[in-house]
Amino acid sequence: MEIIKAIFATRWTARLAAIAVMAGAGLPAGAAAPDFGPNVLVFDPATPSATIAAKLDAIAGEAEFGSGRHAVLFKPGTYTVDAQVGYYTSVAGLGRHPGDVVVNGGLRVEGRIDWSAGTDSALINFWRSVENLSIVPTGGTTRWAVSQASPMRRVHIRGGVELMPAWWGYSSGGFIANSRIDGQVQSGSQQQWYTRDSAIGSWAGSVWNMVFSGVAGAPAQTYPAPPVTTLETTPRSRDRPFLYIDGDGEYHVFKPDVRQRASGPSWGLDAATQAEAGVSIPLSRFLIARPATPTADINRALADGRHVLFTPGVYQLDDTLAVQRPDTVLLGLGMATLVPAPGKAAIVTGDHAGIAIGALIVDAAPGGSPVLMRIGAPRGTGPRPDVPVSKGAQRNPALLSDVFFRIGGAIAGTAEVSLEVNSDNVIIDHLWAWRADHGAGAQWSVNRADTGLVVNGDHVTGLGLFVEHYQKRQLVWNGNHGQTIFYQSELPYDPPAQAEWMDGAVNGYASYHVGAGVKRHSAIGLGVYSFFNAGQPIIETSAIRVPDTAGVTIEHAVAVFLSGSGGISHVVNEQGAAADASSYISYLNRYTGSRAAGRHPVD
């Protein structure tokens, strides 16, 4: 990731399919195109390839903490483009199916070359995405050398993909979902990676923590040598809503249904298998927001039962956005970024089924916030009845997908908690909560933040959780029947002394902390890393802390000493060897508590 790591539907009809392949035909005129504002580029097959490449290359040159935000959308058809995808850029096809948009060439992310240092690094290739299209790579292989907050979704790569820089420079892990890759995926220098509900030709490479769930063609489970975790299915998942154009040229947002025990992508390769379960919402039911849209107007639309599409930009909110109706969709384009008013949250919701929030960045403001996003009403701290989730609720969980939080980096903000989930029956599908280790305000006394994720609700599923550098516990899980598949966490780099990083009488704060009252919890594929850079012997006693009870299981966990001083004494509770300067890595295949009995599989 950061610099220090360089040391280590509705149905899609045959009519649209026929229209899409007509040379230069595009779509029927239909209604007038929505006004998405200046930061959304919509191309059709008649657009010259040089024009598209020039636009993408210009965007790719923007800065890591710049204010630019961009969505690049391709109408159904065939294109020849070979260009880079830069910061704060989402590239997406506007078909109902990934095969409706075909890009010959590549939509690439390359490593960042520093000639003076002789490095080709992807450690800070953050905040970009590609989705809902097909790529036919020049030469048979394309490159997607990224780290956090750079998802690949609903993509068909008709060839192979390399996830590391061309010179095999360092790269820090990422996320692929609901995709097909016909050839080989070469992870190379990627230190960790999570792939779910996909199909691949083959996979080569592993470093510390490679996790697959519901992936046809995934490598066999060999943890810890090499450290590959493979689950045949994903117990439950729900894909993020996406924008598309129907056969009449009308814009819609498709909201997929939940999948149980998913294996492979939700979409097929021919007309008979392309249909996906979900609901199509006309864009007319959305408020199309721009950064200048008053917060009161957005809240008024939400109160009236409308959804919100955030066009690219930075939104300076003067109040909290309140979601108080079930099935509401809040969807960002181009890494749209919300900055809350001082002392307030950016978004709060009620305890409602079917809410979907996706493709947004939330930046903490300089005035600070107790919490940046709260899902559901706050809950008491006392014991609660252990009630199974109903079948009806299982069919319509709330969803947080590609939601990213920053404490510092772009602005010197503060927040106690980034995301608090109080509702039951929620899926968190790809989260990066990041207290900045570089950029604006990246100092122990400036970008203050306690915890990245707090889960108080029951029956919450986490798929691909990245939580890093917070000053106390990175994640706190108090709800019952919680489930995590893949967790990646760097501890804070900058505690100035051990006395300033103590959990009561215990040295350091556990990164992944399951509350003492939890009776059922399962997690698999966890990695916790240390680099204490103050020159002091900072120690974390346990990377992961859980109750000693039979219903709580941790499988395939690793602690890694990246560099610096001090280290991690144990992996889970008092089990697992130290990860420090004398032995930089420590694997624990499965945590077994003194009262544990038998195996409790993650699914």
Coordinates of N, CA and C in Angstrom, one line a residue, residues 13 49 78 81 90 120 168 173 193 214 242 254 266 274 285 348 388 409 455 458 514-515 559 563 566 574:
T13 N -33.1 -7.8 -23.7 CA -33.7 -8.4 -24.9 C -32.8 -8.6 -26.1
S49 N -11.4 7.0 -31.7 CA -10.6 6.3 -30.7 C -9.6 7.3 -30.1
T78 N -18.9 -1.3 -29.9 CA -17.5 -1.8 -29.9 C -16.6 -0.6 -30.1
V81 N -9.7 1.2 -27.8 CA -9.1 2.2 -26.9 C -8.0 1.4 -26.1
S90 N -14.1 6.5 -12.6 CA -14.8 5.3 -12.8 C -15.2 5.1 -14.3
D120 N 8.9 0.9 -9.5 CA 7.7 0.9 -10.4 C 6.6 0.4 -9.5
W168 N 7.3 -5.5 -11.8 CA 7.0 -6.2 -10.6 C 7.3 -5.4 -9.3
G173 N -2.8 -5.0 -2.8 CA -4.0 -5.8 -2.6 C -5.2 -5.1 -3.2
W193 N -5.2 -10.2 -1.7 CA -6.2 -9.9 -2.7 C -7.5 -10.7 -2.4
G214 N -16.4 -18.5 -4.0 CA -17.3 -18.7 -5.2 C -16.7 -18.4 -6.5
F242 N -26.0 -0.5 -10.6 CA -25.2 0.2 -11.7 C -26.2 0.8 -12.7
F254 N -30.0 -0.6 -12.3 CA -30.3 -1.9 -12.0 C -29.8 -2.3 -10.6
S266 N -23.0 -13.6 -11.8 CA -24.4 -13.6 -11.9 C -24.9 -13.6 -13.3
Q274 N -28.1 -14.5 -19.7 CA -27.8 -13.2 -19.3 C -28.7 -12.6 -18.3
R285 N -36.7 8.4 -11.3 CA -37.0 8.3 -9.9 C -35.8 8.7 -9.0
V348 N -26.9 9.2 7.6 CA -27.5 8.3 8.6 C -28.7 7.7 8.0
P388 N -32.8 -15.5 15.1 CA -32.4 -15.7 13.7 C -33.0 -14.7 12.7
G409 N -5.3 13.0 4.5 CA -4.9 12.7 3.1 C -5.2 13.9 2.2
V455 N -19.5 -2.7 14.2 CA -20.6 -3.4 13.9 C -21.4 -3.8 15.1
D458 N -26.8 -7.6 14.3 CA -26.7 -9.0 14.1 C -26.8 -9.4 12.6
V514 N -13.5 -8.7 18.5 CA -14.9 -9.2 18.7 C -15.3 -9.0 20.1
G515 N -16.4 -8.4 20.4 CA -16.9 -8.0 21.7 C -17.1 -9.2 22.6
A559 N -0.1 -12.4 10.9 CA 0.5 -11.2 11.3 C 1.9 -11.0 10.6
S563 N 8.4 -3.5 8.9 CA 9.7 -2.9 9.2 C 9.5 -2.1 10.5
G566 N 9.6 -2.8 17.3 CA 8.5 -3.5 18.0 C 7.9 -4.6 17.1
E574 N -3.9 -15.3 22.7 CA -2.5 -15.6 23.1 C -1.9 -16.7 22.2

